[in-house]
mmCIF file of C-alpha atoms and ligand atoms in Angstrom:
data_model
loop_
_atom_site.group_PDB
_atom_site.id
_atom_site.type_symbol
_atom_site.label_atom_id
_atom_site.label_comp_id
_atom_site.label_asym_id
_atom_site.label_seq_id
_atom_site.Cartn_x
_atom_site.Cartn_y
_atom_site.Cartn_z
ATOM 1 C CA MET U 1488 86.162 185.652 67.517
ATOM 2 C CA GLN U 1489 86.775 185.349 63.791
ATOM 3 C CA LEU U 1490 85.373 188.044 61.529
ATOM 4 C CA ASN U 1491 83.280 185.631 59.464
ATOM 5 C CA ARG U 1492 81.556 184.364 62.608
ATOM 6 C CA PHE U 1493 81.000 187.924 63.854
ATOM 7 C CA ILE U 1494 79.188 188.832 60.607
ATOM 8 C CA GLN U 1495 77.077 185.693 60.879
ATOM 9 C CA ILE U 1496 76.026 186.470 64.465
ATOM 10 C CA ASN U 1497 75.392 190.177 63.997
ATOM 11 C CA THR U 1498 73.599 190.209 60.631
ATOM 12 C CA PRO U 1499 70.900 188.074 59.010
ATOM 13 C CA TYR U 1500 73.508 186.634 56.609
ATOM 14 C CA SER U 1501 74.576 182.986 56.505
ATOM 15 C CA ARG U 1502 78.160 181.779 56.755
ATOM 16 C CA GLN U 1503 78.451 181.524 52.965
ATOM 17 C CA GLN U 1504 76.876 184.961 52.446
ATOM 18 C CA ALA U 1505 79.234 186.435 55.064
ATOM 19 C CA LYS U 1506 82.201 185.054 53.123
ATOM 20 C CA LEU U 1507 80.907 186.635 49.926
ATOM 21 C CA ILE U 1508 80.245 189.984 51.624
ATOM 22 C CA LEU U 1509 83.836 189.984 52.906
ATOM 23 C CA ALA U 1510 85.221 189.053 49.487
ATOM 24 C CA GLN U 1511 83.247 191.983 48.002
ATOM 25 C CA GLY U 1512 85.148 194.373 50.309
ATOM 26 C CA ARG U 1513 82.000 195.563 52.082
ATOM 27 C CA VAL U 1514 83.379 195.161 55.620
ATOM 28 C CA LYS U 1515 85.656 197.625 57.372
ATOM 29 C CA VAL U 1516 87.578 196.865 60.578
ATOM 30 C CA ALA U 1517 89.009 199.921 62.335
ATOM 31 C CA GLY U 1518 88.305 201.939 59.181
ATOM 32 C CA GLN U 1519 90.141 199.549 56.792
ATOM 33 C CA VAL U 1520 88.502 197.216 54.278
ATOM 34 C CA VAL U 1521 89.159 193.631 55.355
ATOM 35 C CA THR U 1522 88.586 190.490 53.282
ATOM 36 C CA ASP U 1523 90.218 187.926 55.597
ATOM 37 C CA VAL U 1524 87.387 185.739 56.960
ATOM 38 C CA ASN U 1525 89.660 184.376 59.670
ATOM 39 C CA LEU U 1526 90.740 187.731 61.078
ATOM 40 C CA GLU U 1527 90.540 187.623 64.901
ATOM 41 C CA ILE U 1528 88.623 190.613 66.204
ATOM 42 C CA ASP U 1529 88.012 191.855 69.745
ATOM 43 C CA ARG U 1530 84.981 193.583 71.225
ATOM 44 C CA PHE U 1531 86.543 197.027 71.084
ATOM 45 C CA VAL U 1532 87.356 197.273 67.390
ATOM 46 C CA ARG U 1533 84.968 199.291 65.217
ATOM 47 C CA ILE U 1534 83.327 197.111 62.550
ATOM 48 C CA GLU U 1535 81.220 198.415 59.658
ATOM 49 C CA LEU U 1536 79.231 196.690 56.936
ATOM 50 C CA ASP U 1537 78.294 198.855 53.938
ATOM 51 C CA ASN U 1538 79.332 201.838 56.102
ATOM 52 C CA ARG U 1539 76.772 200.864 58.792
ATOM 53 C CA VAL U 1540 78.354 200.392 62.244
ATOM 54 C CA LEU U 1541 77.959 196.844 63.606
ATOM 55 C CA GLN U 1542 80.230 197.250 66.627
ATOM 56 C CA GLU U 1543 81.661 200.279 68.377
ATOM 57 C CA LEU U 1544 82.445 199.865 72.029
ATOM 58 C CA GLN U 1545 84.800 202.195 73.888
ATOM 59 C CA ARG U 1546 87.119 200.830 76.528
ATOM 60 C CA CYS U 1547 86.188 202.237 79.934
ATOM 61 C CA TYR U 1548 88.336 202.378 83.093
ATOM 62 C CA LEU U 1549 87.101 203.900 86.348
ATOM 63 C CA MET U 1550 88.243 204.331 89.929
ATOM 64 C CA LEU U 1551 85.552 204.437 92.601
ATOM 65 C CA ASN U 1552 85.544 205.134 96.313
ATOM 66 C CA LYS U 1553 83.524 202.225 97.694
ATOM 67 C CA PRO U 1554 81.306 203.124 100.645
ATOM 68 C CA VAL U 1555 80.504 200.821 103.582
ATOM 69 C CA GLY U 1556 77.558 198.483 102.890
ATOM 70 C CA VAL U 1557 77.977 198.274 99.107
ATOM 71 C CA VAL U 1558 78.831 194.831 97.802
ATOM 72 C CA SER U 1559 81.714 194.160 95.387
ATOM 73 C CA ALA U 1560 79.649 192.316 92.792
ATOM 74 C CA THR U 1561 77.796 193.063 89.595
ATOM 75 C CA GLU U 1562 74.475 191.758 91.024
ATOM 76 C CA HIS U 1563 73.226 191.038 94.524
ATOM 77 C CA PRO U 1564 69.736 190.090 95.810
ATOM 78 C CA GLU U 1565 70.025 192.153 98.998
ATOM 79 C CA HIS U 1566 72.639 194.883 98.824
ATOM 80 C CA GLN U 1567 73.408 197.729 96.485
ATOM 81 C CA THR U 1568 76.393 196.774 94.292
ATOM 82 C CA VAL U 1569 79.372 198.808 93.156
ATOM 83 C CA ILE U 1570 77.952 198.635 89.606
ATOM 84 C CA ASP U 1571 74.652 200.138 90.897
ATOM 85 C CA LEU U 1572 76.641 203.258 91.836
ATOM 86 C CA LEU U 1573 77.299 203.962 88.139
ATOM 87 C CA PRO U 1574 74.794 205.754 85.919
ATOM 88 C CA GLN U 1575 72.902 203.285 83.688
ATOM 89 C CA PRO U 1576 74.699 204.123 80.400
ATOM 90 C CA LEU U 1577 78.083 203.324 81.982
ATOM 91 C CA ARG U 1578 77.096 199.938 83.443
ATOM 92 C CA GLN U 1579 77.108 197.798 80.289
ATOM 93 C CA GLY U 1580 79.855 195.169 80.369
ATOM 94 C CA MET U 1581 81.551 196.701 83.395
ATOM 95 C CA HIS U 1582 83.149 194.422 85.964
ATOM 96 C CA LEU U 1583 85.371 194.818 88.996
ATOM 97 C CA ALA U 1584 89.134 194.378 89.000
ATOM 98 C CA GLY U 1585 89.297 192.925 92.517
ATOM 99 C CA ARG U 1586 86.946 192.919 95.474
ATOM 100 C CA LEU U 1587 86.487 194.456 98.895
ATOM 101 C CA ASP U 1588 84.396 193.161 101.785
ATOM 102 C CA LEU U 1589 80.987 194.679 102.466
ATOM 103 C CA LYS U 1590 82.275 196.946 105.233
ATOM 104 C CA THR U 1591 85.612 197.805 103.593
ATOM 105 C CA THR U 1592 85.857 201.209 101.931
ATOM 106 C CA GLY U 1593 88.155 202.766 99.360
ATOM 107 C CA LEU U 1594 89.709 202.155 95.996
ATOM 108 C CA MET U 1595 87.927 199.909 93.520
ATOM 109 C CA LEU U 1596 88.874 199.647 89.857
ATOM 110 C CA LEU U 1597 86.167 198.970 87.287
ATOM 111 C CA THR U 1598 86.468 198.298 83.576
ATOM 112 C CA ASN U 1599 84.895 196.581 80.568
ATOM 113 C CA ASP U 1600 88.354 195.426 79.432
ATOM 114 C CA GLY U 1601 88.911 191.857 80.643
ATOM 115 C CA ASN U 1602 92.572 191.768 79.592
ATOM 116 C CA TRP U 1603 93.329 194.840 81.684
ATOM 117 C CA SER U 1604 91.474 193.598 84.788
ATOM 118 C CA ARG U 1605 93.288 190.247 84.511
ATOM 119 C CA ARG U 1606 96.599 192.088 84.646
ATOM 120 C CA VAL U 1607 95.457 193.935 87.783
ATOM 121 C CA THR U 1608 94.213 190.834 89.572
ATOM 122 C CA GLN U 1609 96.384 187.960 88.358
ATOM 123 C CA PRO U 1610 97.727 186.213 91.466
ATOM 124 C CA ASP U 1611 101.327 186.076 90.224
ATOM 125 C CA SER U 1612 101.592 189.780 89.476
ATOM 126 C CA LYS U 1613 102.361 190.630 93.143
ATOM 127 C CA VAL U 1614 100.699 194.027 92.770
ATOM 128 C CA ALA U 1615 101.024 195.952 96.062
ATOM 129 C CA LYS U 1616 97.737 196.881 97.740
ATOM 130 C CA VAL U 1617 97.825 199.382 100.563
ATOM 131 C CA TYR U 1618 95.193 199.359 103.319
ATOM 132 C CA ARG U 1619 94.579 201.719 106.173
ATOM 133 C CA VAL U 1620 93.611 199.490 109.099
ATOM 134 C CA THR U 1621 91.904 200.372 112.392
ATOM 135 C CA THR U 1622 91.891 197.677 115.060
ATOM 136 C CA LYS U 1623 89.955 197.085 118.270
ATOM 137 C CA ASP U 1624 93.107 196.524 120.323
ATOM 138 C CA PRO U 1625 96.531 198.115 120.000
ATOM 139 C CA VAL U 1626 98.675 196.574 117.255
ATOM 140 C CA ALA U 1627 100.920 193.843 118.696
ATOM 141 C CA ALA U 1628 104.568 194.687 119.294
ATOM 142 C CA GLU U 1629 105.782 191.850 117.062
ATOM 143 C CA ALA U 1630 103.327 192.557 114.190
ATOM 144 C CA GLU U 1631 105.966 193.961 111.789
ATOM 145 C CA ALA U 1632 108.153 190.886 112.193
ATOM 146 C CA VAL U 1633 105.285 188.392 111.894
ATOM 147 C CA PHE U 1634 103.749 190.103 108.844
ATOM 148 C CA SER U 1635 107.082 190.371 107.066
ATOM 149 C CA ARG U 1636 107.799 186.640 107.685
ATOM 150 C CA GLY U 1637 104.296 185.703 106.481
ATOM 151 C CA ILE U 1638 101.386 183.996 108.207
ATOM 152 C CA TYR U 1639 100.294 180.438 107.492
ATOM 153 C CA PHE U 1640 96.699 180.180 106.217
ATOM 154 C CA ARG U 1641 95.637 176.612 106.884
ATOM 155 C CA TYR U 1642 92.552 176.690 104.636
ATOM 156 C CA GLU U 1643 94.576 177.525 101.492
ATOM 157 C CA ASP U 1644 97.743 175.828 102.811
ATOM 158 C CA ILE U 1645 99.837 178.887 101.941
ATOM 159 C CA THR U 1646 102.031 181.338 103.775
ATOM 160 C CA THR U 1647 101.252 184.965 102.987
ATOM 161 C CA ARG U 1648 103.874 186.927 101.074
ATOM 162 C CA PRO U 1649 105.975 189.364 103.108
ATOM 163 C CA ALA U 1650 103.819 192.350 104.056
ATOM 164 C CA ASP U 1651 104.869 195.776 105.363
ATOM 165 C CA LEU U 1652 103.286 197.361 108.386
ATOM 166 C CA GLU U 1653 103.596 201.067 109.078
ATOM 167 C CA ARG U 1654 102.254 202.234 112.427
ATOM 168 C CA ILE U 1655 100.237 205.441 112.515
ATOM 169 C CA ASP U 1656 99.248 205.208 116.178
ATOM 170 C CA ARG U 1657 98.391 202.363 118.556
ATOM 171 C CA PHE U 1658 95.126 201.497 116.806
ATOM 172 C CA ASN U 1659 95.804 202.642 113.248
ATOM 173 C CA SER U 1660 98.288 201.306 110.760
ATOM 174 C CA ARG U 1661 98.975 201.032 107.064
ATOM 175 C CA LEU U 1662 99.470 197.535 105.682
ATOM 176 C CA THR U 1663 100.919 196.730 102.255
ATOM 177 C CA ILE U 1664 100.186 193.248 100.936
ATOM 178 C CA HIS U 1665 101.101 191.652 97.619
ATOM 179 C CA GLU U 1666 98.216 189.246 97.094
ATOM 180 C CA GLY U 1667 94.501 189.177 97.745
ATOM 181 C CA ARG U 1668 93.405 186.166 99.779
ATOM 182 C CA TYR U 1669 89.873 185.955 101.162
ATOM 183 C CA HIS U 1670 89.560 188.424 104.096
ATOM 184 C CA GLN U 1671 93.345 188.612 104.022
ATOM 185 C CA VAL U 1672 93.906 191.696 106.163
ATOM 186 C CA LYS U 1673 91.351 190.653 108.787
ATOM 187 C CA ARG U 1674 92.873 187.185 108.988
ATOM 188 C CA MET U 1675 96.376 188.624 109.351
ATOM 189 C CA PHE U 1676 95.295 190.725 112.324
ATOM 190 C CA GLY U 1677 93.208 187.753 113.487
ATOM 191 C CA TYR U 1678 96.520 185.969 114.075
ATOM 192 C CA PHE U 1679 96.869 188.323 117.055
ATOM 193 C CA ASP U 1680 93.163 187.985 117.972
ATOM 194 C CA ASN U 1681 92.839 191.628 117.046
ATOM 195 C CA GLU U 1682 89.622 192.618 115.308
ATOM 196 C CA VAL U 1683 89.756 194.978 112.338
ATOM 197 C CA THR U 1684 87.075 197.596 112.999
ATOM 198 C CA ALA U 1685 87.665 199.691 109.860
ATOM 199 C CA LEU U 1686 89.475 198.911 106.624
ATOM 200 C CA HIS U 1687 90.109 201.283 103.737
ATOM 201 C CA ARG U 1688 92.057 200.538 100.538
ATOM 202 C CA GLU U 1689 94.257 203.449 99.540
ATOM 203 C CA SER U 1690 96.035 202.093 96.476
ATOM 204 C CA ILE U 1691 96.480 199.237 94.022
ATOM 205 C CA GLY U 1692 99.948 199.241 92.494
ATOM 206 C CA ALA U 1693 100.727 202.844 91.556
ATOM 207 C CA ILE U 1694 97.029 203.813 91.298
ATOM 208 C CA THR U 1695 96.024 205.779 94.402
ATOM 209 C CA LEU U 1696 92.476 206.672 95.381
ATOM 210 C CA ASP U 1697 91.814 210.261 94.346
ATOM 211 C CA PRO U 1698 91.274 212.219 97.600
ATOM 212 C CA LYS U 1699 88.632 214.330 95.827
ATOM 213 C CA LEU U 1700 86.329 211.291 95.497
ATOM 214 C CA LYS U 1701 83.753 211.096 98.286
ATOM 215 C CA PRO U 1702 82.332 207.651 99.192
ATOM 216 C CA GLY U 1703 80.254 206.429 96.237
ATOM 217 C CA GLU U 1704 81.911 208.788 93.724
ATOM 218 C CA PHE U 1705 84.006 207.705 90.749
ATOM 219 C CA ARG U 1706 86.102 209.159 87.968
ATOM 220 C CA PRO U 1707 87.671 207.838 84.752
ATOM 221 C CA LEU U 1708 91.284 206.713 85.042
ATOM 222 C CA THR U 1709 93.730 208.932 83.197
ATOM 223 C CA PRO U 1710 95.578 207.349 80.232
ATOM 224 C CA ALA U 1711 98.721 207.327 82.414
ATOM 225 C CA GLU U 1712 96.892 205.368 85.146
ATOM 226 C CA VAL U 1713 95.503 202.870 82.629
ATOM 227 C CA ALA U 1714 99.026 202.358 81.243
ATOM 228 C CA LEU U 1715 100.268 201.267 84.685
ATOM 229 C CA PHE U 1716 98.780 197.771 84.095
HETATM 230 N N1 LIG D 237 91.323 192.159 103.343
HETATM 231 C C1 LIG D 237 90.170 192.011 104.022
HETATM 232 O O1 LIG D 237 90.130 191.371 105.062
HETATM 233 N N2 LIG D 237 89.072 192.612 103.523
HETATM 234 C C2 LIG D 237 89.067 193.353 102.399
HETATM 235 O O2 LIG D 237 88.037 193.882 101.995
HETATM 236 C C3 LIG D 237 90.287 193.499 101.711
HETATM 237 C C4 LIG D 237 91.412 192.889 102.200
#
C-alpha cells in the first residue's frame, strides 16, 4: 500500500490533507521522516504521525506440535483449530504455513508474515517434508522403488516427485516427500492398499520439530530457523 493511502485509511484526514501532512514532514516511517506520498509500505514497518504510532506490528514465527483432533485452519465450526491453541494476544493475523490432516500430528509452522509462509509452501520450492508413518500392514517390499519412481495421482493428473522411504520396522517408516498434495502420504501408501494408522510430521526443510514440545505446545522460531526460508 502507498503511504498516502495508509494515512487516509488510518486517520480522519482526506487524501489532500494526507499529502499536506506528508509534505510538512510530520510522518515517520521506520524512524525516518518521509515525504514521498507514493512510498510503498508493508504491514510490519513502524509508522508515526506527529510522533503518535499508527502502525507497529512485529513479525511472528512459531513452531507448534499439532495434536490429534485439532484442525489445520484458522476457524472451524466443529473442531478446535491450531490457532485456538495460541494465547489470544498471539492470534492476530496468524496463519498456517501448510496443513496437516485432523489425525496427523507434529510440526506446524505459523506466522503473520505472508511472504515467509509463501516461501515455505510454494509448490515449486520442493521443500522436503519428513513424516513418520505407521501402517496397518507391513510396508510392501517394493515400496522404496515405487515411491522413488513416483505414483500417478489420477485426480490431479500428476506423478508424485521421487520420495525416500526409510524403514524403521515392518510397520513403521520415515517418508520424505517434496510436495504437499491432498492426503499425499495416505494416498501413497494407499497404492499398496495399506492404511496409514498414525502420521507425524518431523520436519519441513531444515526446521525440525523441537523434541521438548509436547502435543499442543509451541515456541518461537529462532532467527536462524526463520532465515532458512
Ligand atoms: N499426507 C497426508 O496424507 N496427511 C497429512 O496430514 C500430511 C501428509
